[in-house]
Amino acid sequence: MNYVPSPWAIVIFVFFVVAVLYISYYFAHRTKSAAGYYAAGGQIHWAVNGIAFAGDYLSAASFLGICGMIAMSGYDGFLYSIGYLAGWIVALFLVAEPLRRLGKYTFADALDAKFNSKSIQLMAAISTLLVSLFYLIPQMVGAGSLVTPLLGLPHSAGVLLVGAVVIIIVGTAGMTSTTYVQFLKGLLLIVFSLLLVFFIFSRGLTTKPDQGGNVPYHDFKTLKLTALSTDSLELADQSYQVLTDYRKEYGKKYPFVKLSRDNVVSIWKINEKDMMLEETLFVTKLADGSTLYNGGKKEAGRFYQVGHLSQIDGKADWQIAPLNPFSFIENIKKSSVVRWGKQIIKDGDSETTVYYQNPTPGKDVLRPGLIYKLDSDKGATVRDKFDFVSLMLALFLGTAALPHILIRYYTVPSPSCARKSTIIAIAAIGLFYVLTLYMGLGAMVSGVIDLTNDNMSAPLLAKSFGTLMFAIITAVAFATVLGTVAGLILAASGAVAHDLMDKFFGRKMSDRGKVMAGKITAVIVGCIAIALGIAFKNINVSFLVGWAFAVAASANLPAIVMLLFWKKTTSQGIAASIFVGLTSALGLILLSQKTFNEVYHLSHLVAPVPLNNPAIISVPLSFITLVVVSLLTQPEPVLKCTGVSSQEI
C-alpha cells in the first residue's frame, strides 16, 4: 500500500511523544536511589499500578498483532486474547503476593531470597535478558509498522524512533516515569478502543465497504473460460494474452495464470468449478531488489485494501446498520466473508507472492480451525492438535513468568497492594481483549486490510473513520509500544546491573553506581532491540510474542511455582530448571518449521522439529529437571541440639 501522511496525524503524534518525554523529565530529578530507579521506591498506588500493569501488558502484540490475526483468520486470532487473559489467573492466585514478599528489584531477587546462590543469580539474569529480548522484537516490529502510514517514513525509521524515545524514558527516571507512561497509555488505549468499537457498530455491515464513502472498494473481476484442461485454457475475452500457466511448471498446487492486456500484467486464480478466472493481488520482488505491486510501482496505486462480505444473510448487495455487540456477531455468522490466502511463486530470478480470494462461511470464521486445525474430519493431525495445546499452554503459563510483569509487583507498598493491582489489571485487560474481537472482525469486513502488513489492520480501520481517529489511535498504539518496550528494557537493565554486576560478580556498587549501570545497560539493550526490530520486519507480532511466552513459561515459571510451593526445592534444582527450560524452548523454536519458513526463508526444507510451539515439551522438561536435581541435592539433616551432621555422628 502507498501510505500518504496527514499533517494532523503528525501533529497529534508529536504531541504524544512530547508528553511522554515531559513525564520522563518531570520524574528524572526524583530518581536518586536504586530503589527509586528499579522499583519506583515501592510507593506507587495500587490502582495506578493496576492500570500500569495493563499498559505494560497490552503491547503491540495485543493491539496490532491480535487485531491483525482476527482480521485475517477470525476466531483463531482471538484465541491469543483468551490465552493472554487466562494467564493472569495464574499471576493472581499463585504469584502476586508471594513474589512481592520475597523480591526487591528483580525476578532473581525472589528466586534467590532463600539461597544466596551464584548459579541462581546467573541463570535468572540470563533468562531475564533473553526473554526480554524475545519480547522486544515484536514491539519494535510493531513500532516500525505504525510509523510508515503515520509519518510516511520507512519501517527502520519507526524502529529507530521508538528506540531513541524509550532509551530517554528509561535512562532518565527509570521505573517511576515508566509507570506513569504505562498508566497513561493503558487508560487511553482502552478509552479509544471503546470509541472505535462504537463507530464499528454505528456503521454496521455492508457488502461494498467504501470506508465511509472516502475510498471506493475495488470490485475484483472474473473472466470466463471457454475451455479448461490440466495443461491449457481458453478465455472468452480474447483481448487477454496468456503469458504463463503456473500449473505446467509447478503442478496443481499452483492454480494461477499470468495474463497481459495493453502491456499490463496481471495474475488470476483458476476456478475449475465455475470455469472462470478470479483476479488476485500480487507483489513481485525483482532480482535487482526493487518491488512491484500488481505489476507497477507502489505509487501507481494498483495494490488495493481488501476485506469484505460477499453476502449478508444470503443477499449479495446488502447493508445493515446500526448494530449492537450481539447483532454484529450474529450477522457475520450468517454472512460469507471473503478472506485472502497467500501463495509464493519462484518466477526465474524474481519471487512473486500471490494473494487470492478465499470465501469463507461466517460461522467458520467465528470458531477455531482456520489457522489451528482441531477437527480430524477436516484434516487435523495429532501434530496439529499438540501444536495448538502447546501454544495455549505457553500463553496460560507465560504471563506470570514475564520479567517486566514480575518487577511491577515491587512498585507497590505491600503484598495486599500487589493483589489489588492484579485484580484491576485483569478487569482492564479483560475488557480490552473483548474489544479486540470487534476491532479485528471490523477490519475483516471493512475493506481496510493491507495484505502486505496485517499488523496495521486496527489503525487502518480507525483511518476509515477519519484522519483524527487514525491519528489518535496510531499515537496511542505508538505509546503502547513505548510503554511495553520501556518495561522490558528496565527489566533487562536490572538483570545486568543488579543481578550480574552487583550480586553475581560482587562489585558492591553504591546506589548511584547501580543507577548509572542500569542507564548504560538501557542504552545497550535499546540498540540491540533496534537492530532486531529491523531484522524481523513483516512477521506477525502476535506470533513472535507467542515464542516469548513459551520461553518465559519454560525457563521461569517452574522455578517460581516450585520455590513457593515445594519445600524440597534446592538452589541447584532452580538453576538447572532455568537452564533446561531456556535451552530446550529456544532450541525447539530455532529448529521448528515456522522458523525455517519465516526467519531462515527455507520453506522448501522440512524442519527437524515438527511443532511450532515448544511449551508442551519444554515446560514439563523444566519441572522434571527441577524435581530430579532437587532430590539429588538435598542438604544433609542436622541435629538441632548439637549442630553436628548425622554423618559425623
XYZ file of C-alpha atoms in Angstrom:
649
model
C 0.000 0.000 0.000
C 1.063 3.548 -0.683
C 0.655 5.498 2.561
C 0.239 9.289 2.469
C 0.971 11.021 5.795
C -1.526 13.528 7.197
C -0.355 16.832 8.798
C -2.940 16.432 11.596
C -1.744 12.919 12.285
C 1.820 14.159 12.560
C 0.818 16.991 14.947
C -1.057 14.639 17.306
C 1.706 12.078 17.148
C 4.359 14.670 18.025
C 2.153 15.903 20.912
C 2.044 12.378 22.384
C 5.798 11.932 22.089
C 6.479 15.329 23.715
C 4.059 14.475 26.554
C 5.880 11.207 27.187
C 9.252 12.950 27.213
C 7.935 15.578 29.634
C 6.812 12.861 32.049
C 10.311 11.421 31.958
C 11.874 14.849 32.544
C 9.466 15.582 35.426
C 10.333 12.429 37.350
C 14.029 12.397 36.471
C 15.171 14.645 39.351
C 13.315 12.484 41.895
C 15.201 9.324 40.999
C 18.365 9.255 43.083
C 18.462 5.735 44.581
C 18.491 2.210 43.169
C 15.104 1.537 44.824
C 13.668 4.585 43.067
C 15.169 3.692 39.705
C 14.278 -0.037 39.611
C 11.078 -0.141 41.704
C 9.794 3.476 41.945
C 10.593 3.319 45.667
C 7.693 0.870 46.161
C 5.311 3.820 46.543
C 3.014 3.558 43.506
C -0.710 3.428 44.405
C -2.218 0.016 43.694
C -4.930 1.428 41.399
C -2.371 3.330 39.299
C -0.185 0.240 39.284
C -3.128 -1.896 38.104
C -3.731 0.284 35.036
C 0.043 0.487 34.518
C 0.060 -3.347 34.587
C -2.478 -3.231 31.753
C -0.419 -0.589 29.950
C 2.679 -2.737 30.309
C 0.948 -5.960 29.238
C -1.234 -4.669 26.379
C 1.629 -4.496 23.981
C 1.968 -4.216 20.223
C 1.086 -7.916 20.116
C -2.257 -7.273 21.774
C -3.347 -4.226 19.812
C -1.661 -4.695 16.438
C -0.943 -8.426 16.275
C -4.194 -9.869 17.641
C -6.405 -7.462 15.693
C -4.412 -8.346 12.567
C -4.746 -12.077 13.144
C -8.501 -11.810 13.763
C -8.837 -9.671 10.614
C -7.117 -12.396 8.579
C -8.237 -15.580 10.329
C -11.191 -14.823 12.614
C -11.633 -16.635 15.923
C -8.211 -18.321 15.800
C -6.626 -14.902 16.310
C -8.910 -14.284 19.286
C -7.502 -17.411 20.937
C -4.411 -15.356 21.716
C -6.610 -12.914 23.674
C -8.095 -15.792 25.651
C -4.677 -17.254 26.387
C -3.176 -13.917 27.436
C -6.083 -13.172 29.781
C -6.203 -16.658 31.299
C -2.548 -16.302 32.233
C -3.454 -13.577 34.705
C -5.358 -16.126 36.797
C -2.034 -17.831 37.481
C -0.487 -14.455 38.326
C -3.334 -13.536 40.693
C -3.682 -16.761 42.674
C -0.104 -18.089 42.645
C 2.452 -15.370 42.119
C 1.364 -11.833 43.087
C 1.583 -11.729 46.900
C 4.368 -14.300 47.484
C 6.597 -12.647 44.912
C 6.093 -9.212 46.472
C 7.140 -10.625 49.863
C 10.299 -12.281 48.523
C 11.596 -9.774 45.994
C 13.305 -6.420 45.985
C 14.146 -5.187 42.479
C 14.242 -8.125 40.060
C 12.897 -11.610 39.323
C 16.225 -13.073 40.508
C 15.779 -11.444 43.946
C 12.680 -13.532 44.597
C 14.213 -16.821 43.400
C 17.390 -16.214 45.388
C 15.787 -14.908 48.586
C 16.256 -18.218 50.480
C 19.571 -19.360 48.993
C 22.038 -16.557 48.068
C 23.189 -18.800 45.212
C 25.540 -17.633 42.452
C 24.093 -20.168 39.997
C 20.546 -18.829 40.523
C 21.720 -15.228 40.128
C 23.474 -16.086 36.859
C 20.716 -18.220 35.311
C 17.882 -15.878 36.349
C 19.739 -12.890 34.895
C 20.384 -14.700 31.589
C 16.761 -15.823 31.427
C 15.527 -12.267 32.071
C 17.772 -10.897 29.321
C 16.765 -13.487 26.703
C 13.015 -13.351 27.438
C 13.132 -9.547 27.373
C 14.937 -9.573 24.022
C 12.439 -12.070 22.551
C 9.567 -9.875 23.724
C 11.269 -6.735 22.446
C 11.364 -7.982 18.840
C 7.599 -7.805 18.167
C 7.306 -4.452 19.925
C 9.929 -2.904 17.687
C 8.423 -4.536 14.576
C 5.065 -3.019 15.565
C 6.668 0.407 16.018
C 8.083 0.317 12.512
C 4.693 -0.740 11.088
C 2.996 2.251 12.740
C 5.361 4.958 11.626
C 5.147 4.071 7.922
C 1.482 5.095 7.419
C 1.581 7.826 10.048
C 4.682 9.753 9.055
C 5.446 8.296 5.639
C 8.827 7.097 6.907
C 10.382 3.664 6.246
C 9.961 0.821 8.752
C 13.508 1.202 10.049
C 12.881 4.883 10.905
C 9.970 3.879 13.159
C 12.116 1.344 14.959
C 14.880 3.918 15.463
C 12.381 6.486 16.770
C 10.908 4.117 19.358
C 14.368 3.002 20.419
C 15.550 6.571 20.936
C 12.476 7.685 22.921
C 12.484 4.606 25.137
C 16.154 4.960 25.914
C 15.400 8.521 27.089
C 12.448 7.315 29.233
C 14.363 4.527 30.953
C 17.666 6.362 31.010
C 16.290 9.397 32.880
C 13.818 8.312 35.552
C 13.587 4.514 35.386
C 10.523 2.813 36.866
C 8.694 5.959 38.038
C 8.422 7.566 34.597
C 7.874 4.152 33.001
C 4.939 3.512 35.362
C 3.175 6.784 34.579
C 3.769 6.397 30.848
C 2.231 2.920 31.062
C -0.686 4.224 33.157
C -1.447 6.967 30.639
C -1.079 4.652 27.682
C -3.233 1.869 29.221
C -6.026 4.321 30.011
C -6.013 5.929 26.554
C -5.838 2.565 24.782
C -8.978 1.272 26.489
C -10.946 4.536 26.093
C -10.217 4.982 22.384
C -10.654 1.279 21.602
C -14.144 1.556 23.120
C -14.812 4.568 20.892
C -13.575 2.719 17.794
C -15.842 -0.256 18.516
C -18.786 2.130 18.984
C -18.058 3.539 15.498
C -17.950 -0.001 14.058
C -21.411 -0.790 15.427
C -22.767 2.524 14.143
C -21.509 1.906 10.596
C -22.823 -1.673 10.550
C -22.102 -4.196 7.788
C -22.193 -3.864 4.007
C -21.178 -5.994 1.020
C -19.472 -2.981 -0.587
C -17.393 -1.293 2.133
C -16.174 2.139 0.973
C -14.657 3.486 4.210
C -17.485 5.927 4.817
C -17.628 6.968 1.166
C -13.984 8.067 1.085
C -12.363 5.075 -0.673
C -14.346 3.116 -3.316
C -13.960 -0.600 -2.756
C -12.177 -2.293 -5.651
C -14.576 -4.596 -7.459
C -12.498 -7.698 -8.154
C -13.168 -9.034 -11.651
C -13.695 -12.516 -13.044
C -13.015 -13.804 -16.587
C -14.990 -16.625 -18.181
C -13.223 -19.699 -19.520
C -14.458 -21.475 -22.667
C -12.145 -24.468 -22.268
C -10.024 -25.836 -19.431
C -7.775 -28.903 -19.185
C -4.851 -29.858 -16.971
C -2.337 -28.063 -19.199
C -4.290 -25.499 -21.229
C -7.134 -22.971 -21.045
C -9.047 -20.662 -23.361
C -10.546 -17.293 -22.415
C -13.847 -15.910 -23.655
C -12.246 -12.448 -23.739
C -9.632 -12.710 -26.489
C -8.078 -9.330 -25.629
C -6.037 -11.082 -22.900
C -2.820 -12.932 -23.752
C -1.735 -15.916 -21.647
C 1.880 -15.427 -20.561
C 2.363 -18.203 -18.003
C 0.233 -21.125 -16.834
C 1.863 -21.932 -13.469
C 0.234 -25.384 -13.364
C 2.520 -26.599 -16.137
C 5.646 -25.705 -14.190
C 4.616 -26.271 -10.576
C 1.606 -28.609 -10.685
C -1.970 -28.473 -9.345
C -0.984 -26.724 -6.107
C -0.368 -23.570 -8.143
C -3.695 -22.894 -9.966
C -2.632 -19.479 -11.264
C -2.162 -17.958 -14.698
C -0.326 -14.776 -15.704
C -2.100 -12.666 -18.346
C -1.312 -9.490 -20.256
C -3.546 -6.849 -21.834
C -2.486 -3.398 -23.060
C 1.008 -4.123 -21.650
C -0.453 -4.514 -18.149
C 0.447 -7.811 -16.470
C -1.993 -9.488 -14.081
C -2.244 -12.833 -12.232
C -5.507 -14.780 -11.913
C -6.622 -17.801 -9.916
C -8.278 -20.641 -11.839
C -11.722 -21.601 -10.509
C -12.317 -25.033 -12.087
C -15.782 -25.469 -10.602
C -17.249 -22.277 -12.079
C -14.987 -22.224 -15.196
C -13.632 -18.756 -14.534
C -10.532 -16.814 -13.553
C -10.566 -14.687 -10.369
C -8.484 -11.524 -10.052
C -5.665 -11.644 -7.483
C -3.263 -9.182 -5.908
C 0.457 -9.870 -6.165
C 3.802 -8.478 -5.048
C 6.924 -9.235 -7.082
C 10.452 -8.880 -5.737
C 12.813 -8.493 -8.691
C 16.405 -9.644 -8.883
C 17.665 -6.031 -8.648
C 15.988 -5.633 -5.233
C 13.061 -3.490 -6.389
C 9.431 -4.437 -5.686
C 6.373 -4.229 -7.928
C 2.781 -4.161 -6.671
C 0.346 -5.717 -9.170
C 2.973 -5.192 -11.844
C 3.580 -1.482 -11.103
C 5.365 0.724 -8.632
C 3.738 1.347 -5.251
C 2.872 4.932 -6.242
C 0.698 3.636 -9.121
C -1.943 2.596 -6.560
C -2.737 -0.788 -8.110
C -2.442 -2.675 -4.824
C -5.788 -2.334 -3.058
C -7.010 -2.656 0.511
C -9.247 -5.704 0.948
C -11.740 -7.369 3.282
C -15.474 -7.594 2.667
C -18.602 -9.708 2.928
C -19.719 -11.243 -0.394
C -23.237 -11.672 1.033
C -25.174 -10.928 4.212
C -27.884 -13.415 5.168
C -27.971 -14.657 1.555
C -28.178 -11.173 -0.013
C -25.347 -10.172 -2.379
C -25.900 -6.397 -2.344
C -26.918 -5.542 1.191
C -26.269 -3.187 4.096
C -27.407 -3.311 7.697
C -26.873 -0.656 10.401
C -26.667 0.206 13.201
C -25.754 -2.930 15.146
C -25.040 -3.884 18.743
C -22.433 -6.321 20.142
C -24.780 -9.291 19.687
C -26.350 -8.465 16.297
C -22.898 -7.645 14.879
C -21.691 -11.188 15.634
C -24.989 -12.772 14.575
C -24.949 -11.059 11.155
C -21.351 -12.050 10.466
C -22.295 -15.606 11.385
C -24.992 -15.557 8.644
C -22.666 -13.978 6.050
C -19.937 -15.111 3.676
C -16.573 -13.479 4.409
C -14.001 -13.033 1.639
C -10.695 -13.894 3.296
C -7.372 -13.957 1.452
C -4.898 -16.806 1.006
C -1.248 -16.498 0.042
C 0.999 -18.459 -2.339
C 4.681 -17.756 -3.095
C 5.904 -18.494 -6.619
C 9.525 -18.508 -7.798
C 9.467 -16.999 -11.282
C 13.008 -17.054 -12.701
C 15.175 -14.661 -10.695
C 12.149 -12.983 -9.128
C 9.774 -14.080 -6.366
C 6.058 -13.360 -6.550
C 3.644 -13.508 -3.610
C 0.103 -14.055 -4.892
C -2.855 -13.120 -2.650
C -6.080 -14.840 -3.726
C -9.712 -14.685 -2.577
C -10.913 -17.389 -0.228
C -14.670 -17.027 0.522
C -15.409 -18.494 3.959
C -18.769 -19.014 5.717
C -19.164 -16.587 8.613
C -19.910 -19.433 11.032
C -16.453 -20.887 10.254
C -14.818 -17.506 10.870
C -16.327 -17.450 14.375
C -14.970 -20.798 15.528
C -11.480 -22.364 15.724
C -9.979 -24.096 12.711
C -8.796 -21.593 10.105
C -5.228 -21.480 11.473
C -5.162 -24.214 14.080
C -6.619 -27.452 12.763
C -8.549 -29.172 15.549
C -11.198 -31.202 13.718
C -9.993 -34.604 12.496
C -12.793 -34.661 9.926
C -11.253 -31.534 8.359
C -7.765 -32.998 8.166
C -6.367 -32.084 11.584
C -3.472 -34.345 12.557
C -2.252 -35.290 16.016
C 0.651 -32.906 15.470
C -1.765 -30.035 14.724
C -3.613 -30.668 17.985
C -0.398 -30.897 20.023
C 0.799 -27.643 18.462
C -2.398 -25.870 19.475
C -2.324 -27.202 23.046
C 1.328 -26.203 23.253
C 0.540 -22.628 22.218
C -2.270 -22.316 24.760
C -0.025 -23.749 27.483
C 2.635 -21.123 26.724
C 0.127 -18.255 26.809
C -1.510 -19.543 30.007
C 1.740 -20.069 31.928
C 3.900 -17.390 30.333
C 2.156 -14.305 31.727
C 3.144 -14.995 35.322
C 6.757 -15.545 34.250
C 7.468 -12.441 32.169
C 10.275 -10.427 33.831
C 8.842 -6.991 33.045
C 5.493 -8.023 34.593
C 7.114 -9.584 37.668
C 9.145 -6.476 38.572
C 5.956 -4.387 38.666
C 4.927 -6.226 41.858
C 7.807 -4.409 43.630
C 6.470 -0.931 42.848
C 3.599 -1.091 45.392
C 3.974 -0.814 49.200
C 2.687 -4.265 50.265
C 1.691 -7.798 49.144
C -2.006 -6.925 49.510
C -1.496 -3.949 47.170
C 0.135 -6.324 44.682
C -3.011 -8.498 44.756
C -5.311 -5.481 44.346
C -3.218 -4.242 41.423
C -3.564 -7.620 39.739
C -7.367 -7.546 40.070
C -7.512 -4.064 38.489
C -5.222 -5.278 35.720
C -7.394 -8.330 34.987
C -10.513 -6.158 34.690
C -8.843 -3.661 32.337
C -7.103 -6.311 30.240
C -10.250 -8.455 30.006
C -12.286 -5.512 28.716
C -9.656 -4.674 26.120
C -9.423 -8.259 24.828
C -13.177 -8.359 24.259
C -12.746 -5.204 22.176
C -10.011 -6.858 20.053
C -12.623 -9.304 18.733
C -14.797 -6.489 17.422
C -11.880 -4.435 16.088
C -10.434 -7.471 14.271
C -13.767 -8.522 12.776
C -14.496 -4.891 11.917
C -11.251 -4.714 9.938
C -12.018 -8.065 8.288
C -15.224 -6.759 6.668
C -14.484 -3.031 6.192
C -12.123 -3.081 3.192
C -9.140 -1.760 5.166
C -6.691 -4.689 5.300
C -3.200 -4.218 3.870
C -2.263 -7.752 2.793
C 1.461 -6.980 3.000
C 1.179 -5.973 6.667
C -1.748 -7.328 8.691
C -0.311 -5.652 11.822
C -1.818 -2.400 10.525
C -5.414 -3.676 10.456
C -6.631 -1.814 13.581
C -5.000 1.564 12.744
C -6.259 1.365 9.141
C -9.732 0.551 10.466
C -9.511 3.728 12.558
C -8.387 5.635 9.453
C -11.628 4.640 7.693
C -13.437 6.768 10.321
C -11.368 9.872 9.602
C -7.867 11.256 9.945
C -8.365 12.442 13.526
C -9.376 8.985 14.737
C -6.474 7.449 12.831
C -4.021 9.933 14.323
C -5.213 9.322 17.868
C -5.348 5.532 17.571
C -1.927 5.386 15.942
C -0.413 7.706 18.542
C -1.953 5.578 21.314
C -0.607 2.440 19.626
C 2.801 4.067 19.445
C 2.572 4.896 23.154
C 1.579 1.231 23.659
C 4.860 0.169 22.147
C 6.777 2.768 24.149
C 5.321 1.620 27.462
C 5.996 -2.058 26.898
C 9.483 -1.544 25.497
C 10.353 0.703 28.437
C 9.286 -2.027 30.891
C 11.291 -4.667 29.045
C 14.443 -2.577 28.871
C 14.106 -1.742 32.562
C 13.846 -5.462 33.382
C 16.942 -6.156 31.288
C 18.811 -3.289 32.960
C 18.033 -4.706 36.393
C 19.247 -8.132 35.329
C 22.624 -6.773 34.226
C 23.290 -4.045 36.805
C 21.694 -5.601 39.914
C 21.769 -9.373 39.336
C 25.009 -9.786 37.388
C 27.294 -6.878 38.278
C 26.273 -6.276 41.892
C 25.281 -9.737 43.152
C 26.928 -12.318 40.863
C 30.272 -10.546 40.295
C 30.151 -8.922 43.780
C 31.239 -5.432 42.682
C 29.413 -3.888 45.654
C 28.286 -0.770 43.831
C 26.778 2.226 45.576
C 23.188 3.263 44.895
C 24.420 5.856 42.423
C 26.632 3.239 40.735
C 23.696 0.814 40.347
C 21.566 3.519 38.768
C 24.349 4.516 36.360
C 24.974 0.875 35.409
C 21.249 0.446 34.749
C 21.164 3.503 32.482
C 24.187 2.347 30.469
C 22.601 -1.103 30.100
C 19.352 0.526 28.930
C 21.239 2.219 26.085
C 22.939 -1.029 25.025
C 19.748 -3.137 25.196
C 17.857 -0.387 23.346
C 20.386 -0.510 20.493
C 20.097 -4.319 20.293
C 16.302 -4.017 20.218
C 16.521 -1.556 17.315
C 18.648 -3.979 15.292
C 16.277 -6.908 15.991
C 13.200 -4.824 15.129
C 14.635 -4.026 11.709
C 15.725 -7.624 11.070
C 12.293 -9.173 11.836
C 10.182 -6.782 9.740
C 6.835 -8.079 8.347
C 6.381 -11.051 10.745
C 3.073 -11.010 12.676
C 3.862 -9.617 16.102
C 1.457 -11.918 17.954
C 3.243 -14.985 16.650
C 6.588 -13.606 17.840
C 5.137 -12.872 21.279
C 3.900 -16.457 21.431
C 7.532 -17.539 21.312
C 8.489 -15.107 24.105
C 5.706 -16.550 26.277
C 6.940 -20.072 25.569
C 10.491 -19.219 26.642
C 9.274 -17.433 29.804
C 6.895 -20.252 30.746
C 9.636 -22.855 30.261
C 12.526 -21.043 31.951
C 10.893 -19.065 34.767
C 7.519 -20.430 35.825
C 8.606 -23.895 37.067
C 11.237 -22.241 39.267
C 8.735 -19.716 40.699
C 5.987 -22.256 41.389
C 8.211 -24.903 42.932
C 10.063 -22.354 45.083
C 6.756 -21.158 46.527
C 5.000 -24.494 46.973
C 7.574 -27.319 47.317
C 9.782 -27.294 50.405
C 12.391 -29.657 48.929
C 13.336 -27.222 46.171
C 17.087 -26.518 46.172
C 19.189 -23.798 44.572
C 20.766 -26.383 42.256
C 17.311 -27.544 41.178
C 16.197 -23.989 40.370
C 19.338 -23.177 38.365
C 19.133 -26.459 36.419
C 15.431 -25.941 35.757
C 16.004 -22.468 34.289
C 18.880 -23.732 32.130
C 16.945 -26.711 30.745
C 13.734 -24.722 30.204
C 15.591 -21.937 28.461
C 17.756 -24.060 26.165
C 15.029 -26.567 25.290
C 12.480 -23.856 24.405
C 14.978 -21.873 22.345
C 16.313 -24.992 20.630
C 12.851 -26.219 19.664
C 11.883 -22.770 18.323
C 15.053 -22.409 16.250
C 14.542 -25.863 14.704
C 10.786 -25.514 14.026
C 9.154 -25.339 10.598
C 7.800 -21.854 11.265
C 11.314 -20.542 11.922
C 12.574 -22.280 8.783
C 9.808 -20.612 6.746
C 9.600 -17.120 8.245
C 13.090 -16.446 9.618
C 15.546 -18.563 7.600
C 13.365 -18.386 4.433
C 13.953 -22.113 3.844
C 10.336 -23.127 3.293
C 11.420 -25.806 0.807
C 13.159 -27.734 3.612
C 11.499 -29.929 6.252
C 12.499 -28.710 9.720
C 13.726 -31.314 12.245
C 11.122 -30.253 14.866
C 7.511 -30.743 13.724
C 5.971 -28.496 16.438
C 5.968 -24.705 16.042
C 5.234 -24.064 19.733
C 7.618 -25.722 22.205
C 5.893 -25.314 25.610
C 4.248 -28.743 25.696
C 7.741 -30.288 25.744
C 9.936 -27.634 27.368
C 7.699 -26.771 30.368
C 7.343 -30.381 31.660
C 11.053 -30.906 30.990
C 11.885 -27.908 33.175
C 9.607 -29.146 36.018
C 11.083 -32.658 35.854
C 14.625 -31.295 35.906
C 13.903 -29.203 38.997
C 12.389 -32.140 40.879
C 15.131 -34.622 39.979
C 18.038 -32.246 40.676
C 16.469 -31.024 43.929
C 16.026 -34.603 45.193
C 19.630 -35.384 44.306
C 20.970 -32.304 46.100
C 19.042 -32.362 49.358
C 21.080 -30.948 52.304
C 22.203 -33.379 54.944
C 19.977 -33.424 58.041
C 21.419 -31.531 61.020
C 20.706 -32.387 64.662
C 19.193 -29.329 66.278
C 20.615 -29.914 69.764
C 24.293 -30.369 68.838
C 24.668 -28.766 65.406
C 26.581 -31.813 64.037
C 25.522 -33.768 60.978
C 24.352 -37.372 61.006
C 27.443 -38.375 59.021
C 29.752 -37.038 61.730
C 27.817 -38.989 64.371
